[in-house]
Coordinates of C-alpha atoms in Angstrom, one line a residue:
X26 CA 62.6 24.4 -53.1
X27 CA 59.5 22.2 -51.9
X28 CA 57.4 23.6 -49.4
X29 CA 57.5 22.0 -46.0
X30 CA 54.0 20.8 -44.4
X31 CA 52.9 22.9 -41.7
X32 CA 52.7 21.5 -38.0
X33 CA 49.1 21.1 -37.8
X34 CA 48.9 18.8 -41.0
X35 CA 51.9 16.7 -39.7
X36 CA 50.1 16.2 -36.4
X37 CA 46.8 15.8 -38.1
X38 CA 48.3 12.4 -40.7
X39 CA 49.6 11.0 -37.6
X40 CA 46.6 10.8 -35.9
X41 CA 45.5 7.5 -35.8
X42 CA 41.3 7.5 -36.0
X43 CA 41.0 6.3 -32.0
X44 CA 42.6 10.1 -31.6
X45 CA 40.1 11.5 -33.1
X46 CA 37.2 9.7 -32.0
X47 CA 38.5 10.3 -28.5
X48 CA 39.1 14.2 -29.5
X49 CA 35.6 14.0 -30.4
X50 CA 34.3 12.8 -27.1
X51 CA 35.9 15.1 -25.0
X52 CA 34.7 18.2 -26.6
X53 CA 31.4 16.9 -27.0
X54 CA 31.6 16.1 -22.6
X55 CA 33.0 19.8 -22.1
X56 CA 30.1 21.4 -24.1
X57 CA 27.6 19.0 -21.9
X58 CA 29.3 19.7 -18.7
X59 CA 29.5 23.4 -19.4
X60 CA 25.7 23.7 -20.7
X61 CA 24.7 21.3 -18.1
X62 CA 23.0 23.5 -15.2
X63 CA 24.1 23.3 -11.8
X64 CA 22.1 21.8 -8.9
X65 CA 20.5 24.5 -6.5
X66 CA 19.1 23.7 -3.2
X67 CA 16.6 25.7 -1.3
X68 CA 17.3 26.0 2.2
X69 CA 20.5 25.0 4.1
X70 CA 23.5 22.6 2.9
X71 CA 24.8 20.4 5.1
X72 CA 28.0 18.6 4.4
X73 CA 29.3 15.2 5.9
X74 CA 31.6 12.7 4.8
X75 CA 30.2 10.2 7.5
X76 CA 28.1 7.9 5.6
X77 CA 26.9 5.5 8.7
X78 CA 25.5 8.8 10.5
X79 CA 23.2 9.5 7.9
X80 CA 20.4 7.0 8.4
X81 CA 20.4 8.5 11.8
X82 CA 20.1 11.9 10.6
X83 CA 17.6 11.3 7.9
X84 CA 14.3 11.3 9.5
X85 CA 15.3 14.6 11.9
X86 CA 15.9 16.6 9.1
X87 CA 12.7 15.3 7.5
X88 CA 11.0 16.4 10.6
X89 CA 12.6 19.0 10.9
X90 CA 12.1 20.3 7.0
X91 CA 8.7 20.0 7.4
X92 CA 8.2 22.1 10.9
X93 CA 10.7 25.1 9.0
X94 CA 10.2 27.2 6.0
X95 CA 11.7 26.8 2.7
X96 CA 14.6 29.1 3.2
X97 CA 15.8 26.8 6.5
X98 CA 15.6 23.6 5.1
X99 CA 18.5 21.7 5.4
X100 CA 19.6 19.2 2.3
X101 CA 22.2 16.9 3.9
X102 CA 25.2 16.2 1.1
X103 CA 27.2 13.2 1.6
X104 CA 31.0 14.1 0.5
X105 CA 34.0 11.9 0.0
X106 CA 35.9 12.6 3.1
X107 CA 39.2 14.0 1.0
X108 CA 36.5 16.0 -1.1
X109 CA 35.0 17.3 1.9
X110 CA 38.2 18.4 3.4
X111 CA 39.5 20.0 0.4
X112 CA 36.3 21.9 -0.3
X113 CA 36.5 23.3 3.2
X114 CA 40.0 24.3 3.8
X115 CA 40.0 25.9 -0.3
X116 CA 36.8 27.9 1.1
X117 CA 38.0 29.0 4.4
X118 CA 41.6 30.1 2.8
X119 CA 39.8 31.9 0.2
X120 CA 37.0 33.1 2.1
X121 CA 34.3 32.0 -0.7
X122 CA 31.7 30.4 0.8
X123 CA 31.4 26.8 1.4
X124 CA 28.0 24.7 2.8
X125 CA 25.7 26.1 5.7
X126 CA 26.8 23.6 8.1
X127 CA 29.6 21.0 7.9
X128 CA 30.5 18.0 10.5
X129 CA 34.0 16.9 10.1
X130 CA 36.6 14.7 11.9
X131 CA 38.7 15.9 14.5
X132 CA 42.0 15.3 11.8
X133 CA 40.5 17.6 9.3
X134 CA 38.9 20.0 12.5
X135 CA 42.3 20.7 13.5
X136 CA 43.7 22.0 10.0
X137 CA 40.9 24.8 10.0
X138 CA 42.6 26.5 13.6
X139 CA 46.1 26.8 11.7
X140 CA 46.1 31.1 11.5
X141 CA 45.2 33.2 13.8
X142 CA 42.2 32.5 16.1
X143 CA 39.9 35.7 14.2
X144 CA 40.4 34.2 10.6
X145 CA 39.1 30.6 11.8
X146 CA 36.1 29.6 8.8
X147 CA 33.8 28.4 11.9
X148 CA 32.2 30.5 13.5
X149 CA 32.9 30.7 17.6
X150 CA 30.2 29.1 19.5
X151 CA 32.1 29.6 22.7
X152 CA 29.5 32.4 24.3
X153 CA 26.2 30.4 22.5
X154 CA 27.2 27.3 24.6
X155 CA 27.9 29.0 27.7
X156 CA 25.3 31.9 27.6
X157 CA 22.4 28.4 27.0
X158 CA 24.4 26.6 29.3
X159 CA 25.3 23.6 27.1
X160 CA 28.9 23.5 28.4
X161 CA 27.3 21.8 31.9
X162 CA 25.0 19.7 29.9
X163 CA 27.7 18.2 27.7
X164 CA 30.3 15.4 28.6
X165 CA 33.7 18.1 29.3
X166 CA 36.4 16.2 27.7
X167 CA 34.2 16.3 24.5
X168 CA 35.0 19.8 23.7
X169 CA 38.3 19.3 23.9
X170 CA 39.5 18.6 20.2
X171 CA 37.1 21.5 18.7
X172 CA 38.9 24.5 21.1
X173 CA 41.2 26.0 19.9
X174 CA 43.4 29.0 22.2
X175 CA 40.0 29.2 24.3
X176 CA 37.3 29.2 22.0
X177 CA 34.9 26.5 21.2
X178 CA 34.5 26.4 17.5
X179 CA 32.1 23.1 17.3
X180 CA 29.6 20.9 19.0
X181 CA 30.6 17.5 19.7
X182 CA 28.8 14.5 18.0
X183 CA 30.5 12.2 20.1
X184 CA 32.7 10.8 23.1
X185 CA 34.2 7.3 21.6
X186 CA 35.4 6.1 25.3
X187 CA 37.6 3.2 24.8
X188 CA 37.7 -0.2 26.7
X189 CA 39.4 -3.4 26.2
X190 CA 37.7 -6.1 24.4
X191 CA 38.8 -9.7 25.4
X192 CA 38.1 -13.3 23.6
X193 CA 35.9 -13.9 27.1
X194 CA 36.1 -17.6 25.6
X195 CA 39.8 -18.4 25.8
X196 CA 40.3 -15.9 28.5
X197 CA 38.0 -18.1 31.0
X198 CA 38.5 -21.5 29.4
X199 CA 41.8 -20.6 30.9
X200 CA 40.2 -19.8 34.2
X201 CA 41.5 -16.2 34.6
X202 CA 39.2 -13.7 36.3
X203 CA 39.7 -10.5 34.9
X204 CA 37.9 -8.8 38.2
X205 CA 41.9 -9.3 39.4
X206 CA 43.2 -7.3 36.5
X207 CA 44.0 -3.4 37.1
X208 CA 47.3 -2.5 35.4
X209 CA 49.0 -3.2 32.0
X210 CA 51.0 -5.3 33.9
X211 CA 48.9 -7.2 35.8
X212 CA 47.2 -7.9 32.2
X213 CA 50.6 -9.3 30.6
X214 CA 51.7 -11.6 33.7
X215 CA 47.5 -13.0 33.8
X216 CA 47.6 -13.7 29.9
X217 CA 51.2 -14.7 29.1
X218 CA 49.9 -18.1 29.9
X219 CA 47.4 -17.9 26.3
X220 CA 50.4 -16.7 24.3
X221 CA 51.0 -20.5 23.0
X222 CA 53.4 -22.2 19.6
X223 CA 50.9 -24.5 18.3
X224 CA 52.7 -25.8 15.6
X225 CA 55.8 -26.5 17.0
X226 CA 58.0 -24.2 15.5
X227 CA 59.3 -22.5 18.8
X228 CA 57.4 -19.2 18.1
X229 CA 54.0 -18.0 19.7
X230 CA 50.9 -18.2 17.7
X231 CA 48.8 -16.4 19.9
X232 CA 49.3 -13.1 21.3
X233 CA 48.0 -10.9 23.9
X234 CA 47.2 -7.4 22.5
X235 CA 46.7 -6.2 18.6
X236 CA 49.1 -3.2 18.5
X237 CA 51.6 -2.5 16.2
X238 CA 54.5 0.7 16.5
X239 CA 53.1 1.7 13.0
X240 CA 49.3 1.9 14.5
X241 CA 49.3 5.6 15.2
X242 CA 45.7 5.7 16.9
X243 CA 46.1 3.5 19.2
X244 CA 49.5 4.6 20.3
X245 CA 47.8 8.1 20.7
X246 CA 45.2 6.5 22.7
X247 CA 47.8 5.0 25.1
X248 CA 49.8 7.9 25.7
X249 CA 46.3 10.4 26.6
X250 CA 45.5 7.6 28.8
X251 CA 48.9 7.6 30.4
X252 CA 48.2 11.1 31.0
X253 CA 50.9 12.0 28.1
X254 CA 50.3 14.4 25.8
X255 CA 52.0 15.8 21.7
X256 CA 50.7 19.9 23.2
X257 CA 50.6 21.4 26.1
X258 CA 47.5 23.8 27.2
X259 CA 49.4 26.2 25.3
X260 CA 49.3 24.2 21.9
X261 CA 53.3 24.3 22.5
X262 CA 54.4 20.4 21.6
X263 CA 56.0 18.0 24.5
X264 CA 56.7 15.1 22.3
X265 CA 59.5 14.5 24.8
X266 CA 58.0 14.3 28.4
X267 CA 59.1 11.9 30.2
X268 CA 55.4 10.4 30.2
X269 CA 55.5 9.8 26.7
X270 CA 59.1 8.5 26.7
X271 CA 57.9 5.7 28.9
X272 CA 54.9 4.9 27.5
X273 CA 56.7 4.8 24.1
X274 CA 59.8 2.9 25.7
X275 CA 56.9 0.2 27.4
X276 CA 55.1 0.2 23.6
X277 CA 58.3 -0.9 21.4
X278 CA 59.5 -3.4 24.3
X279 CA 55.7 -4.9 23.5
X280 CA 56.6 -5.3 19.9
X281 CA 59.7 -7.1 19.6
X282 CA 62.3 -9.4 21.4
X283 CA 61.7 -11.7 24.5
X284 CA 59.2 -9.7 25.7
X285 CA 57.1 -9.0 23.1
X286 CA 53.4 -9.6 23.8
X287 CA 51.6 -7.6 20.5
X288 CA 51.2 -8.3 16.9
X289 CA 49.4 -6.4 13.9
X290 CA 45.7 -7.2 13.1
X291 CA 44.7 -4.0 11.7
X292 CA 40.9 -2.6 11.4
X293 CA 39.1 -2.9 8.7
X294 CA 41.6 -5.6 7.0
X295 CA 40.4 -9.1 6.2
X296 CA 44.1 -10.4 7.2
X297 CA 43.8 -8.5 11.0
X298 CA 39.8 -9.8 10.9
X299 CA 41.0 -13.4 10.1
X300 CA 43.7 -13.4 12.9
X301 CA 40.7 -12.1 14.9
X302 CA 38.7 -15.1 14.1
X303 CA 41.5 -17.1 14.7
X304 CA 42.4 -16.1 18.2
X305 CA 45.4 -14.9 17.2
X306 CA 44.6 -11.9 19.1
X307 CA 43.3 -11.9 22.3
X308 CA 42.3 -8.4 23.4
X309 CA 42.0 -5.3 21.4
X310 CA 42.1 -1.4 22.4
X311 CA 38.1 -0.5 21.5
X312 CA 36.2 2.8 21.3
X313 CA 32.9 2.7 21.6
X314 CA 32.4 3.2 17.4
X315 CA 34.4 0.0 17.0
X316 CA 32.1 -1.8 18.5
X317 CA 29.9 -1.5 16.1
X318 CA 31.9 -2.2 13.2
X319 CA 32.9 -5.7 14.9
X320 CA 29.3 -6.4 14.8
X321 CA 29.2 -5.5 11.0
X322 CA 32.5 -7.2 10.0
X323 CA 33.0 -10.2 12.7
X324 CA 29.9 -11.6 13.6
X325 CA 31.2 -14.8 14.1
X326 CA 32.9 -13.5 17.4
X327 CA 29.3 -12.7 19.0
X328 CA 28.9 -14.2 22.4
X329 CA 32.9 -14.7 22.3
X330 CA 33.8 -11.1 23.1
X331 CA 33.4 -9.0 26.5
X332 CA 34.3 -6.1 27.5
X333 CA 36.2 -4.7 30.8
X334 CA 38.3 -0.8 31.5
X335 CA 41.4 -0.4 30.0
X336 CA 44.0 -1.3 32.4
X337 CA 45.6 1.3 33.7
X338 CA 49.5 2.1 33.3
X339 CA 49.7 2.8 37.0
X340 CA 47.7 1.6 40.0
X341 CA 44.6 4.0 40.8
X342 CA 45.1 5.5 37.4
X343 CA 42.6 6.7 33.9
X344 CA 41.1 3.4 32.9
X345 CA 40.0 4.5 29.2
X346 CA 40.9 7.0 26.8
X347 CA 39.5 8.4 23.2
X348 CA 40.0 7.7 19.9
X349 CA 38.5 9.5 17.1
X350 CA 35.5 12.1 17.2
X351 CA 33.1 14.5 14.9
X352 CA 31.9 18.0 15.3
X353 CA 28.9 20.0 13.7
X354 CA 30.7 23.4 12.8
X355 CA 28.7 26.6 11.1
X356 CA 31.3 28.5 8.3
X357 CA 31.2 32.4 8.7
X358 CA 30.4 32.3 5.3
X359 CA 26.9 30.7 6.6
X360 CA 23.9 32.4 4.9
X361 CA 22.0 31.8 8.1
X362 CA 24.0 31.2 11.6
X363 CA 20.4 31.4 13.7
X364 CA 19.0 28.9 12.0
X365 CA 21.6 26.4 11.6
X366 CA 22.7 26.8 15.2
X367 CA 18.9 25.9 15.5
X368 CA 19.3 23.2 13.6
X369 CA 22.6 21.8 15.4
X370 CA 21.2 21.4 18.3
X371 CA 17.9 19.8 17.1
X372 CA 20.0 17.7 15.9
X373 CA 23.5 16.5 18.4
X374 CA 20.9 17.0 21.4
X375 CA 18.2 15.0 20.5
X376 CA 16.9 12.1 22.6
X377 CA 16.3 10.3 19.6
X378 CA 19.6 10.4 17.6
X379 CA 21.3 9.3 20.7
X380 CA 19.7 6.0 20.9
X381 CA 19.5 5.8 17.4
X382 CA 23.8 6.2 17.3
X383 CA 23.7 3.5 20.2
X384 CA 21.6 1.2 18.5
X385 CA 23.1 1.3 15.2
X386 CA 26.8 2.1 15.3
X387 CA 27.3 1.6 19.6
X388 CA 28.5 5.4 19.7
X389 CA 27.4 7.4 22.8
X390 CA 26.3 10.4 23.3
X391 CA 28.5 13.4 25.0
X392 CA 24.8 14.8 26.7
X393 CA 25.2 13.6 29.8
X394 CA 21.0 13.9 30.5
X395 CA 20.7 11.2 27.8
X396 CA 22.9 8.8 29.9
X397 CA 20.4 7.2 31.7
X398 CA 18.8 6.4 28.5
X399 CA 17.5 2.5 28.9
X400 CA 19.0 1.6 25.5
X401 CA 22.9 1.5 27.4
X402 CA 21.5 -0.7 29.6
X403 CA 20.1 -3.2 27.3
X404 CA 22.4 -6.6 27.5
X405 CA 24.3 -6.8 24.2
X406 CA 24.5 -10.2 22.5
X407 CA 27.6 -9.7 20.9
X408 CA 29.2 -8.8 24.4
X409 CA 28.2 -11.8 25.7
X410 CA 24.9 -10.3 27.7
X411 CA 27.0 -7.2 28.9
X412 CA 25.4 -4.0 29.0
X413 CA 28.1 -2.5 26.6
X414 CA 26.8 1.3 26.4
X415 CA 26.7 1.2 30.1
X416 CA 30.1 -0.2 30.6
X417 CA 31.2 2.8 28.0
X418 CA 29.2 5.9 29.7
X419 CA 30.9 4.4 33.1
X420 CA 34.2 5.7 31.5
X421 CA 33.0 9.0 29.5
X422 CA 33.4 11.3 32.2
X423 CA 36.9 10.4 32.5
X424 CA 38.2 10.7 28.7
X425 CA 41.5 12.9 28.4
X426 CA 40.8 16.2 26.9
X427 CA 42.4 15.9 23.5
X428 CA 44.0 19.5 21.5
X429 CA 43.3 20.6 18.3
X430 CA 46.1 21.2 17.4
X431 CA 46.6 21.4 13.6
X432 CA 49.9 19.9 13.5
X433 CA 48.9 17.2 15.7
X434 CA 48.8 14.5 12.6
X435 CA 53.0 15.7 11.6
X436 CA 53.6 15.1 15.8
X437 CA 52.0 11.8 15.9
X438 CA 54.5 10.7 12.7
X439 CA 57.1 12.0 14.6
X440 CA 56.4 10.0 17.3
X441 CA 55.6 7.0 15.2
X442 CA 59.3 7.1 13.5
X443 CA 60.8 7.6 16.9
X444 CA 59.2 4.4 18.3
X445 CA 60.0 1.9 14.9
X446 CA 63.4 3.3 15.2
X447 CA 63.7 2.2 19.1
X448 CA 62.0 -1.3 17.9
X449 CA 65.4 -1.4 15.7
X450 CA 67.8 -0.5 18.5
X451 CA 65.9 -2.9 20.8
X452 CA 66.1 -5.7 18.0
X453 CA 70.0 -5.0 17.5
X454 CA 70.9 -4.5 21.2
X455 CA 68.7 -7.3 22.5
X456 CA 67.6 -4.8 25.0
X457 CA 64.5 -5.2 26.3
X458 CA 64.9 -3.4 29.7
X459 CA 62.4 -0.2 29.7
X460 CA 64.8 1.6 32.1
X461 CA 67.9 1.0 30.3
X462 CA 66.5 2.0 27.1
X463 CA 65.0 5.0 28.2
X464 CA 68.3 7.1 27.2
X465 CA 67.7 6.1 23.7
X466 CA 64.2 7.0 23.4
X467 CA 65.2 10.6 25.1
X468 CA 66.9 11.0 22.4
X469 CA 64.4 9.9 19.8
X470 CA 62.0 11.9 21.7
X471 CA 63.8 15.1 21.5
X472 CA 64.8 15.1 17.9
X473 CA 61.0 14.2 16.8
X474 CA 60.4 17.4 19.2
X475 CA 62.8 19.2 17.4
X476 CA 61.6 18.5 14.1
X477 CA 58.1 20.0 15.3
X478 CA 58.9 23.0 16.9
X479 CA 61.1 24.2 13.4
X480 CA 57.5 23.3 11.8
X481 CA 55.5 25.6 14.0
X482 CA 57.5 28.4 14.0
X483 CA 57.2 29.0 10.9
X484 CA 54.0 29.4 11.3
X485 CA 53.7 32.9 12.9
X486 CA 50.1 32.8 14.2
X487 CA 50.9 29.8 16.9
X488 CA 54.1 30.5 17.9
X489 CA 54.9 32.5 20.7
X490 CA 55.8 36.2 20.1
X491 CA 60.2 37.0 20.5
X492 CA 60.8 39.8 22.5
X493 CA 61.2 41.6 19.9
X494 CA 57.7 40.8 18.5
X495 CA 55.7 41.8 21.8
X496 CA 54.3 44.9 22.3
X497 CA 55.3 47.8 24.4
X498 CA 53.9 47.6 27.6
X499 CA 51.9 50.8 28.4
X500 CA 53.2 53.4 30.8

């Protein structure tokens, strides 16, 4: 009876060499990585996954490291934002400790306020800003998207206003004055005219606004300008108000059908840039940070673009909104909270980084002392001679107050999947009458509501307590 070959050497023959050699390698790379030793700082960490704030940051730290001692430096780390926000949350859920300091986006903010308000990583700043009485010094609204059930858990980098941006050289080739404009509507019956078929083929080439129902920012910014809202001041969700079901009902009947007035030039695209260019698109929904990537990506447009307020969904109503934001958080796990709340505030309230910001990336700053900066009120090229951070810090006192809530990215997709599936009904009815279609978009409304409520309360930390969940009340 022969013997049969054991696993290993049957394995081992059918190994080609390339096996081996790449065996080889990764052993080799494992006993380099492991042996290699790991990178200590002195001082502080500070994490940030926002690469164009860095040159700004660079020579206040430098300035900063060289007025401290060595146990307050601060070494700023540069993260990939997904790495960034996986490091954090994997720290704060753990409770191992993360960097010193770490500035994050409102989307990934919001996911650190998801338990309750005690086990939050950041530490609460709420009675630092009051007791040194930065909540008068900075912009309101701004605070907004770091508070979560009361407490301020971050300072605010930013405001990101938002205005319309126009193609000022079609818009007054065509003789309009936009002095006259003050609604939505009054926008759409003064620029219908521009929305042209150049080649004949019965269909417009040229359209009035760049929004699309899958563009969830800026149908986000529409609603908080319409005074809508996914949470109320309780973080409960009201997906279906009957704000939002009209603003959504207004959005969809822009998208398709005989009225349809929009079409899709997405950011950071070289198709939506080239339709840009093109004059495809004549106005675009712009906070102030977007300005300053058209300058980067579109210089061609400069001296072809002006700003003016959003206009507003109802006469006498908000003329801007917000999109986007950053915060300068400290963890709990922090090895030293004095000095990096120091440091913060060396930092966000410095003179310096808000013109800096302005001059660089067109952001402005939420301390309102630094408004009457004379940067904003430089004229801007690119906006044909307007004073673009003025026109901005005109509308940051009236930005909506945003939530933080953390399910406010899973409402938003709601919302999103109710509006495409009202662009459907609208394209299958022929329906393009906001009132008549309002019914409908209840309905959407209230299931996407639905669908959001069963997510939160599962989570037992932010929803509210059953009566058989409250306590007694004391005798």
């Amino acid at each position: 009876m022969s013997r049969q070959p054991s696993r290993f050497k049957i394995i081992f023959e059918a190994a080609s060499p390339a096996v081996w050699v790449l065996l080889v390698i990764a052993v080799l790379t494992t006993l380099y990585v492991w042996q290699r030793p790991a990178r200590r700082y002195d001082g502080l960490i500070f994490w940030t996954s926002a690469r164009a704030h860095t040159p700004a940051y660079a020579p206040l730290i430098e300035t900063w490291n060289r007025n401290h001692p060595v146990d307050s430096k601060v070494n700023m780390l540069l993260l990939d934002y997904g790495a960034l926000e996986r490091r954090m949350l994997s720290g704060f859920l753990s409770g191992t400790p993360v960097s010193d300091l770490i500035e994050v986006e409102r989307n990934i903010a919001g996911r650190a306020f998801t338990g309750p308000v005690e086990d939050v990583g950041f530490i609460d700043l709420t009675d630092r800003l009051r007791n040194e009485g930065l909540l008068e010094k900075i912009n309101a609204p701004s605070f907004g998207a770091w508070t979560s059930r009361g407490r301020i858990f971050g300072l605010p980098h930013d405001v990101h206003p938002v205005l319309l941006a126009y193609r000022a050289d079609i818009v007054e080739a065509a003789g309009i004055d936009v002095s006259t404009i003050e609604t939505w509507d009054d926008l759409i019956r003064a620029f219908r005219p521009l929305m042209k078929d150049f080649d004949g083929d019965g269909r417009p080439d040229r359209f009035i606004l760049n929004f699309w129902p899958t563009n969830a920012d800026i149908t986000f910014a529409l609603l908080l300008q319409a005074g809508g809202q996914l949470f109320d001041e309780h973080d409960r969700p009201v997906i279906d108000s009957e704000i939002n079901a009209r603003v959504i009902t207004t959005l969809a009947t822009w998208s398709t059908g005989s009225t349809r007035i929009s079409v899709d030039a997405p950011e950071f695209s070289a198709a939506g840039n080239q339709l840009r260019l093109q004059g495809t698109v004549i106005a675009s929904v712009m906070p102030d940070w977007l300005a300053g990537v058209w300058k980067i990506d579109l210089p061609a447009l400069s001296g072809k673009i002006k700003l003016m307020p959003l206009p507003a969904w109802t006469p006498g109503g908000r003329r801007t909104s917000a999109q986007g934001g950053s915060m300068l958080g400290i963890p709990k796990t922090s090895r030293d909270p004095e000095a990096c709340w120091a440091f913060a505030k060396e930092l966000y309230l410095s003179p310096q980084l808000a013109a800096e910001s302005y001059r660089a990336l067109s952001i402005v700053t939420p301390v309102k002392q630094f408004w009457s900066l004379p940067v904003f009120d430089e004229p801007d090229a690119y906006f044909a001679g307007q004073p673009a951070g003025r026109l901005f810090i005109n509308q940051a006192p009236n930005v909506p107050v945003r939530s933080s809530s953390p399910y406010g990215s899973l409402a938003m997709a709601r919302i999103n999947d109710a509006m495409l599936s009202l662009v459907t009904y609208i394209e299958a009815t022929g329906e393009t009458d906001v009132e008549k279609l309002l019914p409908e978009t209840r309905r959407l409304l209230a299931f996407a509501q639905a669908q959001v409520v069963k997510q939160i309360d599962r989570n037992v930390f932010l929803r509210p307590a059953t009566n058989a969940e409250k306590p007694a009340a004391s005798k």
